[in-house]
Amino acid sequence: MDCPLSPQRPVIAVDAMGGDFGPSVVVPGALRSARETGAALLLTGDETALRRELARLPVKGLDVDVVHAPETVSMGEKPSDILRRKKDTPIQVACRLVAEGKAHGVVSPGHSGASVACGMFILGRVAGVERPALATLMPTEKAPVLFADVGANVDCRPHHLFQFGLMADTYAKSILNRPSPTIGLLSIGEEEGKGNSQVKEAYDIFKMAGHLNFIGNVEGRDLFSGNLDIIVCDGFVGNVVLKLSEGLSNSLTRILRRELLTTSLAARLGTFLARGAFRRFARFVDYAEYGGALLLGLRGIVIVAHGRSNAKAIANAVSMAAAFVSARTNERLVASISANEDLIRYGKTAK
């Protein structure tokens, strides 16, 4: 890269060997985003394989370079082992590029645990953030809802949930253009006082933060209504909800397809006439529309894309990272955490 690192021209390091399909999908997807956003790319992985992939694609006018990262990661490896023993994996090299000031952020469709671990320990947290939160967009009947945390922290204290809400609020304002995003705390009932001790105490902290548009507790049935912008919970609950939602969506799609193919001729004719609606439904539940999950609270950007990401999903993930840089969202996040130090301190000492 021959240009200075500036938010006006985001530089994104991409783990180009990750995911189920590797460079054949990751590289074209990243190039598509670079063409649309003007972002510069640093592709990490096996140099020979990546340059071979680039040779067959149109790259004229794009700022793209390759950083050799020869070691591989298998899905069965523990994130801690990858972090300690494999220093030249694509995700480690990508995170070091950010830590060294050579890139603004990382996109990886590879080992999600390794992506989170490398992001947390190589990049580190922004000032005041105790637990980075993995936040993802989920489809609803209306606009997508921002859901945090979906797996970075399985054991949380109440003030951690409050921090997740603060970071998600900043994300929604700067990236989703929602000036006063509504925030709901996931619980077993809407009434104040419902939930376990963690949720009850977090509710009290949120309630004291008058500058947040906190609407109180929400139940699982509210997730897909589209009536709120942000849902907050701990990573254990969030990951269960995320996987359940993904599995339900896949099952409903298969059931619908099976029923339509095994019914009468009249029903098949109706299916043909409704094919536009079915295409819209498929797009509605397609994870590729949302890019990936963003690890909020780090000194740099880490986006964890789905392992089955296609080129469209990779392009959306890289574009999301570029938008995060251009909007200076991390600077806004730091300011929000700093402005709420008293409430966070209260949450730490509350019984």
Short mmCIF file of C-alpha atoms in Angstrom, two decimals:
data_model
loop_
_atom_site.label_atom_id
_atom_site.label_comp_id
_atom_site.label_asym_id
_atom_site.label_seq_id
_atom_site.Cartn_x
_atom_site.Cartn_y
_atom_site.Cartn_z
CA MET A 1 0.00 0.00 0.00
CA ASP A 2 1.40 3.33 -1.04
CA CYS A 3 -1.23 5.52 0.66
CA PRO A 4 -1.36 6.77 4.26
CA LEU A 5 -3.80 5.03 6.60
CA SER A 6 -6.83 7.29 6.74
CA PRO A 7 -10.55 6.77 7.51
CA GLN A 8 -11.30 8.42 4.18
CA ARG A 9 -9.77 5.39 2.47
CA PRO A 10 -10.37 2.27 4.53
CA VAL A 11 -7.81 -0.54 4.37
CA ILE A 12 -9.31 -3.94 5.15
CA ALA A 13 -7.28 -7.09 5.81
CA VAL A 14 -9.16 -10.16 4.58
CA ASP A 15 -8.52 -13.74 5.69
CA ALA A 16 -8.73 -15.01 2.14
CA MET A 17 -8.22 -18.70 2.96
CA GLY A 18 -11.13 -18.99 5.40
CA GLY A 19 -14.61 -20.39 5.01
CA ASP A 20 -15.90 -23.46 3.24
CA PHE A 21 -14.84 -22.24 -0.21
CA GLY A 22 -11.57 -20.38 0.40
CA PRO A 23 -10.00 -17.99 -2.14
CA SER A 24 -12.33 -18.96 -5.00
CA VAL A 25 -15.16 -17.18 -3.18
CA VAL A 26 -13.43 -14.84 -0.72
CA VAL A 27 -11.23 -13.06 -3.27
CA PRO A 28 -14.01 -12.24 -5.79
CA GLY A 29 -16.27 -11.08 -2.96
CA ALA A 30 -13.61 -8.81 -1.48
CA LEU A 31 -12.82 -7.34 -4.91
CA ARG A 32 -16.50 -6.63 -5.48
CA SER A 33 -16.63 -4.59 -2.29
CA ALA A 34 -13.38 -2.77 -3.09
CA ARG A 35 -14.81 -1.78 -6.46
CA GLU A 36 -18.01 -0.46 -4.84
CA THR A 37 -16.51 1.26 -1.78
CA GLY A 38 -13.02 2.29 -2.88
CA ALA A 39 -11.49 0.38 0.04
CA ALA A 40 -7.95 -0.99 -0.24
CA LEU A 41 -7.43 -4.71 0.44
CA LEU A 42 -4.71 -6.77 2.07
CA LEU A 43 -5.41 -10.43 1.34
CA THR A 44 -3.77 -12.80 3.84
CA GLY A 45 -3.09 -16.43 3.05
CA ASP A 46 -0.99 -18.64 0.83
CA GLU A 47 0.62 -16.19 -1.61
CA THR A 48 0.78 -18.61 -4.53
CA ALA A 49 -2.89 -19.53 -4.26
CA LEU A 50 -4.01 -15.93 -3.83
CA ARG A 51 -1.98 -14.55 -6.73
CA ARG A 52 -3.31 -17.36 -8.92
CA GLU A 53 -6.84 -16.35 -7.99
CA LEU A 54 -6.13 -12.66 -8.62
CA ALA A 55 -4.65 -13.46 -12.03
CA ARG A 56 -8.01 -14.69 -13.30
CA LEU A 57 -10.00 -11.70 -12.02
CA PRO A 58 -10.25 -8.05 -13.14
CA VAL A 59 -8.24 -5.96 -10.66
CA LYS A 60 -7.46 -2.87 -12.73
CA GLY A 61 -7.98 0.29 -10.71
CA LEU A 62 -8.14 -1.57 -7.38
CA ASP A 63 -5.59 -1.28 -4.56
CA VAL A 64 -4.99 -4.91 -3.66
CA ASP A 65 -1.97 -6.63 -2.15
CA VAL A 66 -1.17 -10.07 -0.79
CA VAL A 67 0.45 -10.80 2.58
CA HIS A 68 1.82 -14.32 2.86
CA ALA A 69 0.36 -16.38 5.73
CA PRO A 70 1.23 -20.03 5.11
CA GLU A 71 -0.17 -21.81 8.18
CA THR A 72 -3.61 -23.39 8.11
CA VAL A 73 -6.34 -23.75 10.71
CA SER A 74 -8.77 -26.65 11.09
CA MET A 75 -12.21 -26.16 12.60
CA GLY A 76 -11.44 -28.67 15.36
CA GLU A 77 -8.54 -26.66 16.79
CA LYS A 78 -8.97 -24.68 19.99
CA PRO A 79 -8.75 -20.90 19.59
CA SER A 80 -6.21 -20.71 22.43
CA ASP A 81 -3.94 -23.20 20.66
CA ILE A 82 -4.18 -21.29 17.39
CA LEU A 83 -3.32 -18.06 19.18
CA ARG A 84 -0.28 -19.49 20.96
CA ARG A 85 1.18 -21.94 18.49
CA LYS A 86 0.30 -20.72 15.01
CA LYS A 87 1.63 -17.22 14.46
CA ASP A 88 1.36 -17.22 10.67
CA THR A 89 -2.25 -18.19 10.08
CA PRO A 90 -4.24 -15.79 7.86
CA ILE A 91 -6.36 -14.54 10.78
CA GLN A 92 -3.34 -13.89 13.01
CA VAL A 93 -1.49 -12.07 10.24
CA ALA A 94 -4.60 -10.02 9.40
CA CYS A 95 -5.02 -8.93 13.02
CA ARG A 96 -1.34 -8.02 13.30
CA LEU A 97 -1.69 -5.79 10.23
CA VAL A 98 -4.32 -3.82 12.14
CA ALA A 99 -2.27 -3.78 15.36
CA GLU A 100 0.73 -2.47 13.40
CA GLY A 101 -1.32 0.33 11.81
CA LYS A 102 -1.25 -1.13 8.31
CA ALA A 103 -4.98 -1.82 8.11
CA HIS A 104 -8.13 -0.59 9.82
CA GLY A 105 -10.00 -3.85 10.17
CA VAL A 106 -10.26 -7.57 9.54
CA VAL A 107 -12.85 -9.72 7.77
CA SER A 108 -12.69 -13.48 8.23
CA PRO A 109 -15.08 -16.28 7.22
CA GLY A 110 -12.80 -18.81 8.89
CA HIS A 111 -12.64 -20.28 12.40
CA SER A 112 -14.98 -17.97 14.34
CA GLY A 113 -13.45 -18.77 17.74
CA ALA A 114 -9.97 -17.99 16.42
CA SER A 115 -11.22 -14.73 14.88
CA VAL A 116 -12.67 -13.61 18.20
CA ALA A 117 -9.60 -14.72 20.19
CA CYS A 118 -7.11 -13.09 17.82
CA GLY A 119 -9.13 -9.91 17.72
CA MET A 120 -9.31 -9.66 21.49
CA PHE A 121 -5.70 -10.55 22.30
CA ILE A 122 -3.84 -9.06 19.33
CA LEU A 123 -5.84 -5.86 18.87
CA GLY A 124 -6.96 -5.38 22.46
CA ARG A 125 -9.99 -3.53 23.79
CA VAL A 126 -10.76 0.14 23.49
CA ALA A 127 -10.48 2.15 26.71
CA GLY A 128 -13.22 1.31 29.19
CA VAL A 129 -14.59 -1.79 27.44
CA GLU A 130 -14.37 -4.89 29.63
CA ARG A 131 -16.00 -7.37 27.26
CA PRO A 132 -16.18 -6.91 23.49
CA ALA A 133 -19.57 -7.96 22.11
CA LEU A 134 -20.28 -9.91 18.95
CA ALA A 135 -23.14 -8.10 17.24
CA THR A 136 -25.06 -9.23 14.19
CA LEU A 137 -28.02 -8.06 12.15
CA MET A 138 -31.03 -10.37 12.02
CA PRO A 139 -34.01 -10.14 9.64
CA THR A 140 -37.40 -9.07 11.01
CA GLU A 141 -40.82 -8.24 9.58
CA LYS A 142 -39.53 -4.69 9.10
CA ALA A 143 -35.92 -3.45 9.26
CA PRO A 144 -33.14 -5.75 10.55
CA VAL A 145 -32.57 -5.79 14.31
CA LEU A 146 -29.08 -5.53 15.84
CA PHE A 147 -28.50 -8.40 18.26
CA ALA A 148 -25.65 -8.39 20.84
CA ASP A 149 -23.99 -10.42 22.22
CA VAL A 150 -24.27 -13.55 20.04
CA GLY A 151 -21.37 -15.57 21.35
CA ALA A 152 -18.27 -13.69 22.46
CA ASN A 153 -19.10 -13.83 26.20
CA VAL A 154 -20.99 -16.75 27.72
CA ASP A 155 -20.65 -15.49 31.31
CA CYS A 156 -21.55 -11.84 31.88
CA ARG A 157 -22.24 -9.43 34.69
CA PRO A 158 -25.06 -6.86 34.49
CA HIS A 159 -22.77 -3.93 33.62
CA HIS A 160 -21.39 -5.94 30.70
CA LEU A 161 -24.89 -6.07 29.22
CA PHE A 162 -25.12 -2.30 29.66
CA GLN A 163 -21.84 -1.87 27.78
CA PHE A 164 -23.17 -4.10 24.99
CA GLY A 165 -26.16 -1.78 24.74
CA LEU A 166 -23.98 1.32 24.61
CA MET A 167 -21.82 -0.11 21.84
CA ALA A 168 -24.82 -1.36 19.86
CA ASP A 169 -26.45 2.07 20.23
CA THR A 170 -23.36 3.70 18.68
CA TYR A 171 -23.34 1.14 15.85
CA ALA A 172 -27.03 1.70 15.08
CA LYS A 173 -26.64 5.48 15.01
CA SER A 174 -23.50 5.67 12.88
CA ILE A 175 -23.91 2.69 10.52
CA LEU A 176 -27.66 1.98 10.38
CA ASN A 177 -28.64 5.67 10.42
CA ARG A 178 -31.13 5.23 13.24
CA PRO A 179 -30.93 8.49 15.25
CA SER A 180 -32.62 7.18 18.40
CA PRO A 181 -32.49 3.39 18.32
CA THR A 182 -34.80 1.50 20.65
CA ILE A 183 -33.07 -0.98 22.96
CA GLY A 184 -34.71 -4.04 24.50
CA LEU A 185 -33.27 -6.40 27.12
CA LEU A 186 -34.06 -10.05 26.35
CA SER A 187 -35.88 -11.67 29.25
CA ILE A 188 -38.68 -14.13 30.13
CA GLY A 189 -41.29 -11.41 30.53
CA GLU A 190 -41.90 -7.80 29.57
CA GLU A 191 -42.62 -6.56 33.08
CA GLU A 192 -39.95 -4.87 35.16
CA GLY A 193 -38.61 -7.37 37.67
CA LYS A 194 -38.85 -10.37 35.33
CA GLY A 195 -35.73 -12.40 34.58
CA ASN A 196 -32.72 -13.71 36.45
CA SER A 197 -30.58 -11.53 38.72
CA GLN A 198 -28.28 -10.58 35.82
CA VAL A 199 -31.16 -9.23 33.73
CA LYS A 200 -32.86 -7.49 36.67
CA GLU A 201 -29.71 -5.60 37.62
CA ALA A 202 -28.93 -4.74 34.00
CA TYR A 203 -32.47 -3.40 33.67
CA ASP A 204 -31.84 -0.97 36.54
CA ILE A 205 -28.65 0.35 34.91
CA PHE A 206 -30.32 0.83 31.53
CA LYS A 207 -33.24 2.59 33.21
CA MET A 208 -30.87 5.14 34.78
CA ALA A 209 -29.30 5.95 31.40
CA GLY A 210 -31.81 8.55 30.32
CA HIS A 211 -30.01 9.31 27.07
CA LEU A 212 -30.67 5.78 25.75
CA ASN A 213 -34.00 4.88 24.19
CA PHE A 214 -34.45 1.89 26.48
CA ILE A 215 -37.91 0.34 26.18
CA GLY A 216 -37.46 -2.34 28.85
CA ASN A 217 -37.64 -6.11 28.68
CA VAL A 218 -38.58 -7.97 25.52
CA GLU A 219 -39.47 -11.63 25.09
CA GLY A 220 -38.32 -14.14 22.51
CA ARG A 221 -41.54 -13.71 20.53
CA ASP A 222 -40.62 -10.04 19.97
CA LEU A 223 -37.35 -10.75 18.17
CA PHE A 224 -38.69 -10.76 14.64
CA SER A 225 -41.51 -8.22 14.93
CA GLY A 226 -39.30 -5.36 13.79
CA ASN A 227 -40.61 -3.10 16.54
CA LEU A 228 -37.20 -2.35 18.03
CA ASP A 229 -33.68 -1.68 16.80
CA ILE A 230 -31.40 -3.42 19.32
CA ILE A 231 -31.72 -6.54 21.47
CA VAL A 232 -29.23 -7.10 24.30
CA CYS A 233 -28.42 -10.36 26.08
CA ASP A 234 -25.39 -12.37 27.16
CA GLY A 235 -23.46 -14.41 24.61
CA PHE A 236 -24.74 -17.79 25.82
CA VAL A 237 -28.37 -16.87 25.27
CA GLY A 238 -27.57 -14.90 22.13
CA ASN A 239 -25.72 -17.75 20.45
CA VAL A 240 -28.54 -20.19 21.21
CA VAL A 241 -31.07 -17.75 19.71
CA LEU A 242 -28.88 -17.15 16.65
CA LYS A 243 -28.39 -20.86 15.92
CA LEU A 244 -32.06 -21.61 16.62
CA SER A 245 -33.14 -18.86 14.22
CA GLU A 246 -30.79 -20.08 11.51
CA GLY A 247 -31.94 -23.68 11.92
CA LEU A 248 -35.61 -22.71 11.91
CA SER A 249 -35.16 -20.64 8.76
CA ASN A 250 -33.44 -23.53 6.98
CA SER A 251 -36.09 -26.02 8.10
CA LEU A 252 -38.98 -23.80 7.03
CA THR A 253 -37.40 -23.33 3.62
CA ARG A 254 -36.98 -27.09 3.17
CA ILE A 255 -40.51 -27.83 4.39
CA LEU A 256 -41.99 -25.21 2.10
CA ARG A 257 -40.07 -26.55 -0.89
CA ARG A 258 -41.08 -30.15 -0.11
CA GLU A 259 -44.75 -29.27 0.29
CA LEU A 260 -44.85 -27.30 -2.93
CA LEU A 261 -43.24 -30.10 -4.93
CA THR A 262 -45.49 -32.89 -3.63
CA THR A 263 -48.91 -31.24 -3.88
CA SER A 264 -51.47 -31.04 -6.69
CA LEU A 265 -51.02 -29.53 -10.13
CA ALA A 266 -53.13 -26.55 -9.11
CA ALA A 267 -50.86 -25.93 -6.11
CA ARG A 268 -47.81 -26.13 -8.34
CA LEU A 269 -49.38 -23.59 -10.67
CA GLY A 270 -49.94 -21.32 -7.69
CA THR A 271 -46.31 -21.80 -6.74
CA PHE A 272 -45.23 -20.75 -10.22
CA LEU A 273 -47.35 -17.61 -10.02
CA ALA A 274 -45.98 -16.80 -6.56
CA ARG A 275 -42.34 -17.37 -7.48
CA GLY A 276 -41.51 -13.68 -7.00
CA ALA A 277 -42.74 -13.81 -3.41
CA PHE A 278 -40.70 -16.94 -2.77
CA ARG A 279 -37.57 -15.26 -4.12
CA ARG A 280 -38.17 -12.32 -1.80
CA PHE A 281 -38.62 -14.71 1.13
CA ALA A 282 -35.35 -16.46 0.29
CA ARG A 283 -33.57 -13.10 0.24
CA PHE A 284 -35.21 -12.11 3.53
CA VAL A 285 -33.72 -15.11 5.39
CA ASP A 286 -30.38 -15.15 3.52
CA TYR A 287 -27.44 -14.50 5.89
CA ALA A 288 -25.46 -13.23 2.89
CA GLU A 289 -27.54 -10.03 2.97
CA TYR A 290 -26.04 -9.10 6.36
CA GLY A 291 -22.34 -9.84 5.80
CA GLY A 292 -21.22 -11.04 9.21
CA ALA A 293 -21.04 -10.39 12.94
CA LEU A 294 -19.01 -7.41 14.16
CA LEU A 295 -16.87 -7.67 17.29
CA LEU A 296 -17.60 -4.34 19.00
CA GLY A 297 -15.18 -2.81 21.48
CA LEU A 298 -11.77 -3.55 19.95
CA ARG A 299 -9.00 -1.19 18.85
CA GLY A 300 -9.77 -2.06 15.27
CA ILE A 301 -12.55 -3.85 13.44
CA VAL A 302 -13.10 -7.60 13.30
CA ILE A 303 -16.00 -8.98 11.29
CA VAL A 304 -16.68 -12.70 11.58
CA ALA A 305 -18.43 -13.88 8.43
CA HIS A 306 -20.37 -17.13 8.12
CA GLY A 307 -18.29 -20.18 7.25
CA ARG A 308 -20.58 -20.87 4.29
CA SER A 309 -20.26 -17.31 3.01
CA ASN A 310 -20.64 -16.84 -0.72
CA ALA A 311 -19.07 -13.96 -2.65
CA LYS A 312 -22.05 -11.72 -1.89
CA ALA A 313 -21.69 -12.28 1.86
CA ILE A 314 -17.97 -11.53 1.73
CA ALA A 315 -18.60 -8.35 -0.26
CA ASN A 316 -21.19 -7.20 2.29
CA ALA A 317 -18.85 -7.99 5.19
CA VAL A 318 -15.98 -5.99 3.67
CA SER A 319 -18.35 -3.13 2.86
CA MET A 320 -19.59 -3.17 6.46
CA ALA A 321 -16.01 -2.91 7.71
CA ALA A 322 -15.30 -0.02 5.34
CA ALA A 323 -18.45 1.81 6.48
CA PHE A 324 -17.46 1.35 10.12
CA VAL A 325 -14.09 2.97 9.39
CA SER A 326 -15.46 5.82 7.32
CA ALA A 327 -18.07 6.73 9.95
CA ARG A 328 -15.36 6.79 12.66
CA THR A 329 -17.62 4.52 14.69
CA ASN A 330 -14.87 3.40 17.04
CA GLU A 331 -14.19 7.01 18.07
CA ARG A 332 -17.89 7.47 18.82
CA LEU A 333 -17.94 4.21 20.75
CA VAL A 334 -15.03 5.30 22.94
CA ALA A 335 -16.79 8.60 23.64
CA SER A 336 -20.00 6.79 24.61
CA ILE A 337 -18.21 4.44 27.02
CA SER A 338 -16.33 7.35 28.57
CA ALA A 339 -19.51 9.39 29.03
CA ASN A 340 -21.13 6.52 30.94
CA GLU A 341 -18.29 5.64 33.30
CA ASP A 342 -20.37 6.46 36.39
CA LEU A 343 -23.16 4.06 35.41
CA ILE A 344 -20.67 1.33 34.53
CA ARG A 345 -18.95 1.86 37.88
CA TYR A 346 -22.33 1.67 39.63
CA GLY A 347 -23.07 -1.60 37.83
CA LYS A 348 -19.81 -3.12 39.04
CA THR A 349 -20.63 -2.41 42.68
CA ALA A 350 -24.39 -3.11 42.62
CA LYS A 351 -25.59 -6.12 44.55
#
